[in-house]
Coordinates of C-alpha atoms and ligand atoms in Angstrom, one line a residue:
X1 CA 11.6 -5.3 14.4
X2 CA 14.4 -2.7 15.0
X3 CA 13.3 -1.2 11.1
X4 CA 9.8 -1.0 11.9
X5 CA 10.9 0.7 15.0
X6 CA 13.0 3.0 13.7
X7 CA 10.4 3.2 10.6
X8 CA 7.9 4.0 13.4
X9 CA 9.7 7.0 14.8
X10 CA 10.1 8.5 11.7
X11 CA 6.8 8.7 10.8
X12 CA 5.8 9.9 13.9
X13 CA 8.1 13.1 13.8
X14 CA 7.1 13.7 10.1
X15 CA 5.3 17.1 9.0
X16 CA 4.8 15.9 5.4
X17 CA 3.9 12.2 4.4
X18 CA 2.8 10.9 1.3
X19 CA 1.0 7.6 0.9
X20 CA 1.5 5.6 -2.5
X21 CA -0.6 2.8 -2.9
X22 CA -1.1 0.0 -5.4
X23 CA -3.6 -2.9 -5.8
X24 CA -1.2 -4.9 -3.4
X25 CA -2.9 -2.8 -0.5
X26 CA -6.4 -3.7 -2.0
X27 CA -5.2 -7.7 -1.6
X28 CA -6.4 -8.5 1.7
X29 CA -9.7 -7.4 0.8
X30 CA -10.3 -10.1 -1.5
X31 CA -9.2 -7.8 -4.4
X32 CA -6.9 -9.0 -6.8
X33 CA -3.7 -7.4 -7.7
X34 CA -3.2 -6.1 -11.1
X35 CA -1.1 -8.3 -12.3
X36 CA -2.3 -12.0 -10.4
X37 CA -3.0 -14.0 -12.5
X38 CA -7.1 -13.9 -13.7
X39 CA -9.4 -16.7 -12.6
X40 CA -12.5 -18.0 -13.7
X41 CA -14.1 -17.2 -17.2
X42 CA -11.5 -14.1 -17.2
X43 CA -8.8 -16.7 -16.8
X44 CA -7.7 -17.3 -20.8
X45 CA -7.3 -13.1 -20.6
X46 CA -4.3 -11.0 -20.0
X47 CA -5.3 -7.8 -18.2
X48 CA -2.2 -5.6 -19.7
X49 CA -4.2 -6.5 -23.2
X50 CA -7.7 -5.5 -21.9
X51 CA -6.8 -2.6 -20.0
X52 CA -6.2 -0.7 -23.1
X53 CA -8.3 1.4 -25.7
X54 CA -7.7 -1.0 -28.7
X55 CA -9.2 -4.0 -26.3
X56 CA -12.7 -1.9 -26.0
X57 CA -12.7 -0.2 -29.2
X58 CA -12.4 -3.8 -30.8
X59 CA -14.7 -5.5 -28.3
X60 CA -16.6 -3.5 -25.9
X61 CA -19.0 -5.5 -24.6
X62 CA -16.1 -8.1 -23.6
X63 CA -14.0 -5.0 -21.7
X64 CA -17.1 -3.7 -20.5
X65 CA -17.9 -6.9 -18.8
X66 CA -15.0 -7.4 -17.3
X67 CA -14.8 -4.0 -15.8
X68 CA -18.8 -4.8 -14.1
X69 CA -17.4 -7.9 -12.8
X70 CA -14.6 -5.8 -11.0
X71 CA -16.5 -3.0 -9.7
X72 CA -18.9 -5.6 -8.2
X73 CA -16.3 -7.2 -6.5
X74 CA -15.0 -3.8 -5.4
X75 CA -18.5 -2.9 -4.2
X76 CA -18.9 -5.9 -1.9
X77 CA -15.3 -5.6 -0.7
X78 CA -14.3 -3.9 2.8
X79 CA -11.3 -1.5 3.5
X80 CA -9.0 -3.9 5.3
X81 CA -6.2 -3.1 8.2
X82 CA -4.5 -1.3 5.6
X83 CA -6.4 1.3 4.2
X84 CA -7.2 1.8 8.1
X85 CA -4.1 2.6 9.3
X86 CA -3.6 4.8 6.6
X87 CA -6.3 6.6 7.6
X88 CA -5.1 7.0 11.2
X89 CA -1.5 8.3 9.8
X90 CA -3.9 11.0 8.3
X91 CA -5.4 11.9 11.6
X92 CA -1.7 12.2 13.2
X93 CA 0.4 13.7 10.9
X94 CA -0.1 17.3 10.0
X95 CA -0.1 16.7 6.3
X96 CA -0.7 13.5 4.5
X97 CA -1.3 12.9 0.9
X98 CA -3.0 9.7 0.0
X99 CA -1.7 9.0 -4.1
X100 CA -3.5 5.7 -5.6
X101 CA -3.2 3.7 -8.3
X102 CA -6.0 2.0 -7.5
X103 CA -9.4 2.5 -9.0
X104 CA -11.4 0.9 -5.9
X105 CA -13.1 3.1 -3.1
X106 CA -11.3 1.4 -0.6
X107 CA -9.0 4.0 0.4
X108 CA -12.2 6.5 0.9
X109 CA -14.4 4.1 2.9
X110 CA -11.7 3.5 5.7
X111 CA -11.8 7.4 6.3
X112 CA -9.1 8.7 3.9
X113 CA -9.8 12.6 2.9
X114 CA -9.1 12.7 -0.4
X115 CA -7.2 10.0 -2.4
X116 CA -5.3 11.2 -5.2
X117 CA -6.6 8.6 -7.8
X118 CA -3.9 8.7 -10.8
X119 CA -5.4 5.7 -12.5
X120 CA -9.1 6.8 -12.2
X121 CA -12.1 4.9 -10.7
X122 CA -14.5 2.2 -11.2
X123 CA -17.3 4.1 -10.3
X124 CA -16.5 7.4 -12.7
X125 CA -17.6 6.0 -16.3
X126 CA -17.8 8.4 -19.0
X127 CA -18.9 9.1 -22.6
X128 CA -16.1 7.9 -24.9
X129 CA -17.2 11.1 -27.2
X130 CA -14.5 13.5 -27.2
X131 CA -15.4 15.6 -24.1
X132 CA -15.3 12.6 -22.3
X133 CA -18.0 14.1 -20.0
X134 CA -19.0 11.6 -17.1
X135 CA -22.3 9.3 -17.7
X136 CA -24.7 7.7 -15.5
X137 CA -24.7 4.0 -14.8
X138 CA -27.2 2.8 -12.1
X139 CA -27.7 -0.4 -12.8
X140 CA -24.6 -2.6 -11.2
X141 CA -24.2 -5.2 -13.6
X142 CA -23.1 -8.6 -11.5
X143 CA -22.3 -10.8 -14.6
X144 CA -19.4 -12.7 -15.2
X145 CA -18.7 -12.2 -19.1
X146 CA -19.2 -9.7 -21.6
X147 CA -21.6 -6.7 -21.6
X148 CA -22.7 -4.4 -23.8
X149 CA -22.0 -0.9 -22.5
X150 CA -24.8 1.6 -21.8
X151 CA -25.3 4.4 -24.1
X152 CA -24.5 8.5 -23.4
X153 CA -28.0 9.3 -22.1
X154 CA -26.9 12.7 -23.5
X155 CA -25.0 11.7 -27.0
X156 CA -25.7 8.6 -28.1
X157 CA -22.0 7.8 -27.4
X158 CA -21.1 4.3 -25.4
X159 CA -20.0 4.9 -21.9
X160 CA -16.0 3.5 -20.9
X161 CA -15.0 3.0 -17.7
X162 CA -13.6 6.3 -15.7
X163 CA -9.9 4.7 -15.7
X164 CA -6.8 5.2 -17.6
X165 CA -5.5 2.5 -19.5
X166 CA -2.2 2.2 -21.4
X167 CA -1.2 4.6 -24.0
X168 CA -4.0 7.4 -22.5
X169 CA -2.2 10.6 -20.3
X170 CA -3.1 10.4 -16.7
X171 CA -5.4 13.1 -15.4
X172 CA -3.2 16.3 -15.2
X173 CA -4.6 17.7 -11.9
X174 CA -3.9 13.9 -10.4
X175 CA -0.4 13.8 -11.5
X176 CA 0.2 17.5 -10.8
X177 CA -1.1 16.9 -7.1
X178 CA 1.0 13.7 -6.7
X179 CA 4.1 15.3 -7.9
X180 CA 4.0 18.7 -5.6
X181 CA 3.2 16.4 -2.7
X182 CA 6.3 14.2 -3.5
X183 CA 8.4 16.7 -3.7
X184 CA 7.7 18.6 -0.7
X185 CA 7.7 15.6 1.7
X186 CA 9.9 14.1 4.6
X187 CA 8.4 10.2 4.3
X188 CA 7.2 8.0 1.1
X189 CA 5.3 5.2 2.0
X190 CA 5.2 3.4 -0.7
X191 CA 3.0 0.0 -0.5
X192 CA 1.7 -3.1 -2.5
X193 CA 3.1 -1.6 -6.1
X194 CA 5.3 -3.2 -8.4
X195 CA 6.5 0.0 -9.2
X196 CA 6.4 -1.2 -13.0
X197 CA 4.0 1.3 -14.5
X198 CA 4.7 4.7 -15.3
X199 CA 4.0 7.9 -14.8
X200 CA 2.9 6.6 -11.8
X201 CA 6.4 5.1 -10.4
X202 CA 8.3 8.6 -10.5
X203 CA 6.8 9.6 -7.8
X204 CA 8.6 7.7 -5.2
X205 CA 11.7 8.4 -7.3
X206 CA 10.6 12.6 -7.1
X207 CA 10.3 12.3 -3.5
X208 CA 13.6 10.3 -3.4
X209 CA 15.5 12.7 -5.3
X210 CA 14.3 16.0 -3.1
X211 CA 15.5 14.1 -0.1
X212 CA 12.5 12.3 1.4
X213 CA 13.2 9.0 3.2
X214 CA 11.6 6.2 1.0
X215 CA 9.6 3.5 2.9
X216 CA 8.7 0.3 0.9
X217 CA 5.9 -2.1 2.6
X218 CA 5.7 -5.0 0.2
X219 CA 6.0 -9.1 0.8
X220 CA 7.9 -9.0 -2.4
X221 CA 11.1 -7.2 -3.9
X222 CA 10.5 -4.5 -6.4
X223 CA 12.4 -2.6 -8.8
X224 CA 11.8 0.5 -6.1
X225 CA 14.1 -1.6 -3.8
X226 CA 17.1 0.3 -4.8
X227 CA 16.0 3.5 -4.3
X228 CA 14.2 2.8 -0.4
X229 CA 15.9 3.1 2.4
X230 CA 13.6 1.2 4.4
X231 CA 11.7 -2.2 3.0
X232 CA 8.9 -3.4 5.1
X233 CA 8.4 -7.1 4.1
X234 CA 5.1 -7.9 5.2
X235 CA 1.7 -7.3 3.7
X236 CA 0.0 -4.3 4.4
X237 CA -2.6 -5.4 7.0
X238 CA 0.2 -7.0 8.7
X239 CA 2.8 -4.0 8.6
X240 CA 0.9 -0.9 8.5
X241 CA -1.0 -1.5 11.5
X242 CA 2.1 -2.6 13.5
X243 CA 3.7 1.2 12.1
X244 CA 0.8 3.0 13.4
X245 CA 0.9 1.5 17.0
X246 CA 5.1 1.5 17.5
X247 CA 4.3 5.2 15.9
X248 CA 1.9 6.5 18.3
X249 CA 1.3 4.1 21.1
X250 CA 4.0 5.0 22.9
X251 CA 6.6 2.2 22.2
X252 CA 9.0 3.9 20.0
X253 CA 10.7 7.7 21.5
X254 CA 8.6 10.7 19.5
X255 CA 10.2 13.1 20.5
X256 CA 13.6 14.8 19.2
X257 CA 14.4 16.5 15.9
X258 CA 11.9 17.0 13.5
X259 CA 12.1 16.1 10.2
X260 CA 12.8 18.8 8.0
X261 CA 10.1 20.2 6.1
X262 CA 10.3 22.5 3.1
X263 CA 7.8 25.0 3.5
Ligands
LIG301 C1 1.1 -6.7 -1.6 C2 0.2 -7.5 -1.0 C3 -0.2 -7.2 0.2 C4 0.5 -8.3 -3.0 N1 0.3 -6.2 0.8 N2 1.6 -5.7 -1.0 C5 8.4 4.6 -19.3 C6 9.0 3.4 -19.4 C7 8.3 2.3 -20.0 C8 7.0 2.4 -20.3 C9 6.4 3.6 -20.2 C10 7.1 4.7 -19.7 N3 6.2 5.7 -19.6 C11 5.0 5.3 -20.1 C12 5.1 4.0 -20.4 C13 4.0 3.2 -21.0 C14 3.0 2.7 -20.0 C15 3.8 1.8 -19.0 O1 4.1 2.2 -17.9 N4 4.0 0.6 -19.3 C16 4.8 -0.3 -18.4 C17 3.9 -1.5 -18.1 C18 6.0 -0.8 -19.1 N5 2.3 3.7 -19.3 C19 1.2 4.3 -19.8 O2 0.8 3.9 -20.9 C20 0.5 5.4 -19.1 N6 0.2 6.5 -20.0 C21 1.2 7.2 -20.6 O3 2.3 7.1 -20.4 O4 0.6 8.1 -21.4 C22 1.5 8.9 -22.2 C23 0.6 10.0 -22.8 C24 0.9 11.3 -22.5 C25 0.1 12.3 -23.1 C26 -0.9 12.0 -23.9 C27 -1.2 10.6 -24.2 C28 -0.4 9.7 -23.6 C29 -0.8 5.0 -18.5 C30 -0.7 3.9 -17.5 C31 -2.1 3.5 -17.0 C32 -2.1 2.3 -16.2 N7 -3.4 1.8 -15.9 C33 -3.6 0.6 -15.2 C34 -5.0 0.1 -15.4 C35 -6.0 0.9 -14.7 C36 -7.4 0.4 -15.0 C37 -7.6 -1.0 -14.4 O5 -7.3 -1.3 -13.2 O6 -8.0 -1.9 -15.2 O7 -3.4 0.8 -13.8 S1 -2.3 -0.7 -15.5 C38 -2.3 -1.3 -13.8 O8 -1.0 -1.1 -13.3 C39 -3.2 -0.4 -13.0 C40 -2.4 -0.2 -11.8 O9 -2.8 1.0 -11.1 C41 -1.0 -0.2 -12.3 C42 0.1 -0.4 -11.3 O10 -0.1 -1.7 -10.8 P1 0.1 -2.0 -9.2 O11 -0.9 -1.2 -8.4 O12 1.5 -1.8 -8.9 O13 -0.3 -3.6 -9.1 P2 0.6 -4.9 -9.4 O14 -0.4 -6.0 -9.6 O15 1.5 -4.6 -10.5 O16 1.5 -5.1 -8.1 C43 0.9 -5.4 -6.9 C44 2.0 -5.4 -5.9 O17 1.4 -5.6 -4.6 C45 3.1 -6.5 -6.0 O18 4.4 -5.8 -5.9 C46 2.9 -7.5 -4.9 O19 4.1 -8.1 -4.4 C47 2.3 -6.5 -3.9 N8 1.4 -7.2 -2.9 N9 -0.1 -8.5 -2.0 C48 1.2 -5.4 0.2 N10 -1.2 -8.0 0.9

């Protein structure tokens, strides 16, 4: 209680926060982390092995379909507590930058500006033809087992879903905005990542290293323990909410020294 407190009062005299989410933020939706385990016909499939080019280039209609099944799920999900209070840091804090792994919506249907997405999206897919260009899907497939991808309406190409699997380079504006957000701010939240996959897991480690105080919000330990000097245990509809009210409802002192904040 005194950490979430004193968690509290930090974030409320911050000038520069940045947000770093994972699928463990996406949980209490009813969407599964990356790395649960996968259930029903998916079950007898790793997701490291199909989140990767080799998977679709040797069986797209298998990666395909298991992508469709996801973004359906995504679609009928609902932002939870989480992504809410995120979005209500963003309204009180003077600059917030929301960096996700995630490649659901959730983070932009609870009110969040604009999410940083270094993993991509569901809802992006593209021509696997060397420009990569984006493609129309309208049809949302709800099926639970393989599916032949559409074709490029414009090439003749098959479409791939918008994300960025193992082995591929994340989106270079993505990463570049994560990293001069990191490095410029007074907080890291950091919450539901296992802090396993990289690029993406420098980022605390960038703020960390230009002085920002690290905050983990996670049920479980992570290899980012080491490096935070705050960890939250609690999920993040739990914790997050709790932050934003000791933050800014009074019950924690606001006022004092600010933060510093490189300008
Ligand atoms: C809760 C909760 C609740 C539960 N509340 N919390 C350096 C060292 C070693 C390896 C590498 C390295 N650099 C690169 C690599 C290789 C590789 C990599 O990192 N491998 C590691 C696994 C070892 N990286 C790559 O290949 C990257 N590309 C690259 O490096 O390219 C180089 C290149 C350069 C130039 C040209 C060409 C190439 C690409 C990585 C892409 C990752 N993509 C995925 C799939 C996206 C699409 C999809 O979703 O299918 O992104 S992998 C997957 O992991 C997904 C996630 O965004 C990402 C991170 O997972 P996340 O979000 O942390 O989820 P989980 O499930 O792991 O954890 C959930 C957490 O939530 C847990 O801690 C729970 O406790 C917690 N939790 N409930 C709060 N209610």
């Amino acid at each position: 209680m005194d950490e979430l407190r004193s968690t509290a009062g930090l974030l409320a005299r911050a000038r520069r926060v940045v947000v770093f989410t994972g699928a463990g933020i996406s949980a209490e939706s009813g969407v599964p982390t990356f790395r649960d385990d996968l259930t029903g016909l998916w079950a007898r499939f790793d997701a490291e092995q199909l989140a990767t080019p080799e998977a679709f280039h040797a069986d797209p209609d298998l990666v395909w379909g298991w992508y469709e099944w996801r973004r359906a799920r995504v679609a009928r999900a609902v932002p939870n507590a989480g992504h809410l209070a995120v979005a209500a840091i963003e309204a009180r804090v003077p600059h917030v930058v929301v960096v996700t792994q995630n490649v659901d919506d959730l983070h932009e249907r609870a009110g969040s500006r604009d999410p940083v997405h270094l993993h991509g999206s569901l809802f992006a897919p593209r021509c696997i033809g060397a420009s990569g260009h984006p493609a129309q899907v309208t049809a949302l497939a709800d099926g639970d087992g393989p599916i032949p991808p559409p074709r490029c309406a414009e090439c003749g190409w098959l479409v791939r879903p918008g994300v960025v699997w193992f082995g591929e380079a994340l989106p270079e504006d993505a990463l570049n905005a994560a990293v001069h957000a990191a490095a410029r701010c007074d907080v890291l939240l950091t919450v539901g990542t296992s802090g396993v996959v990289y690029p993406a897991a420098e980022i605390p480690l960038v703020a960390a290293r230009a002085g920002a105080t690290l905050v983990q919000v996670n049920p479980e330990p992570t290899p980012l323990d080491p490096f935070c000097d705050v960890s939250l245990r609690g999920t993040a509809a739990q914790v997050l909410p709790a932050l934003v009210s000791a933050a800014w409802d009074g019950s924690v002192q606001t006022s004092g020294t600010p933060v510093s904040a490189p300008e």
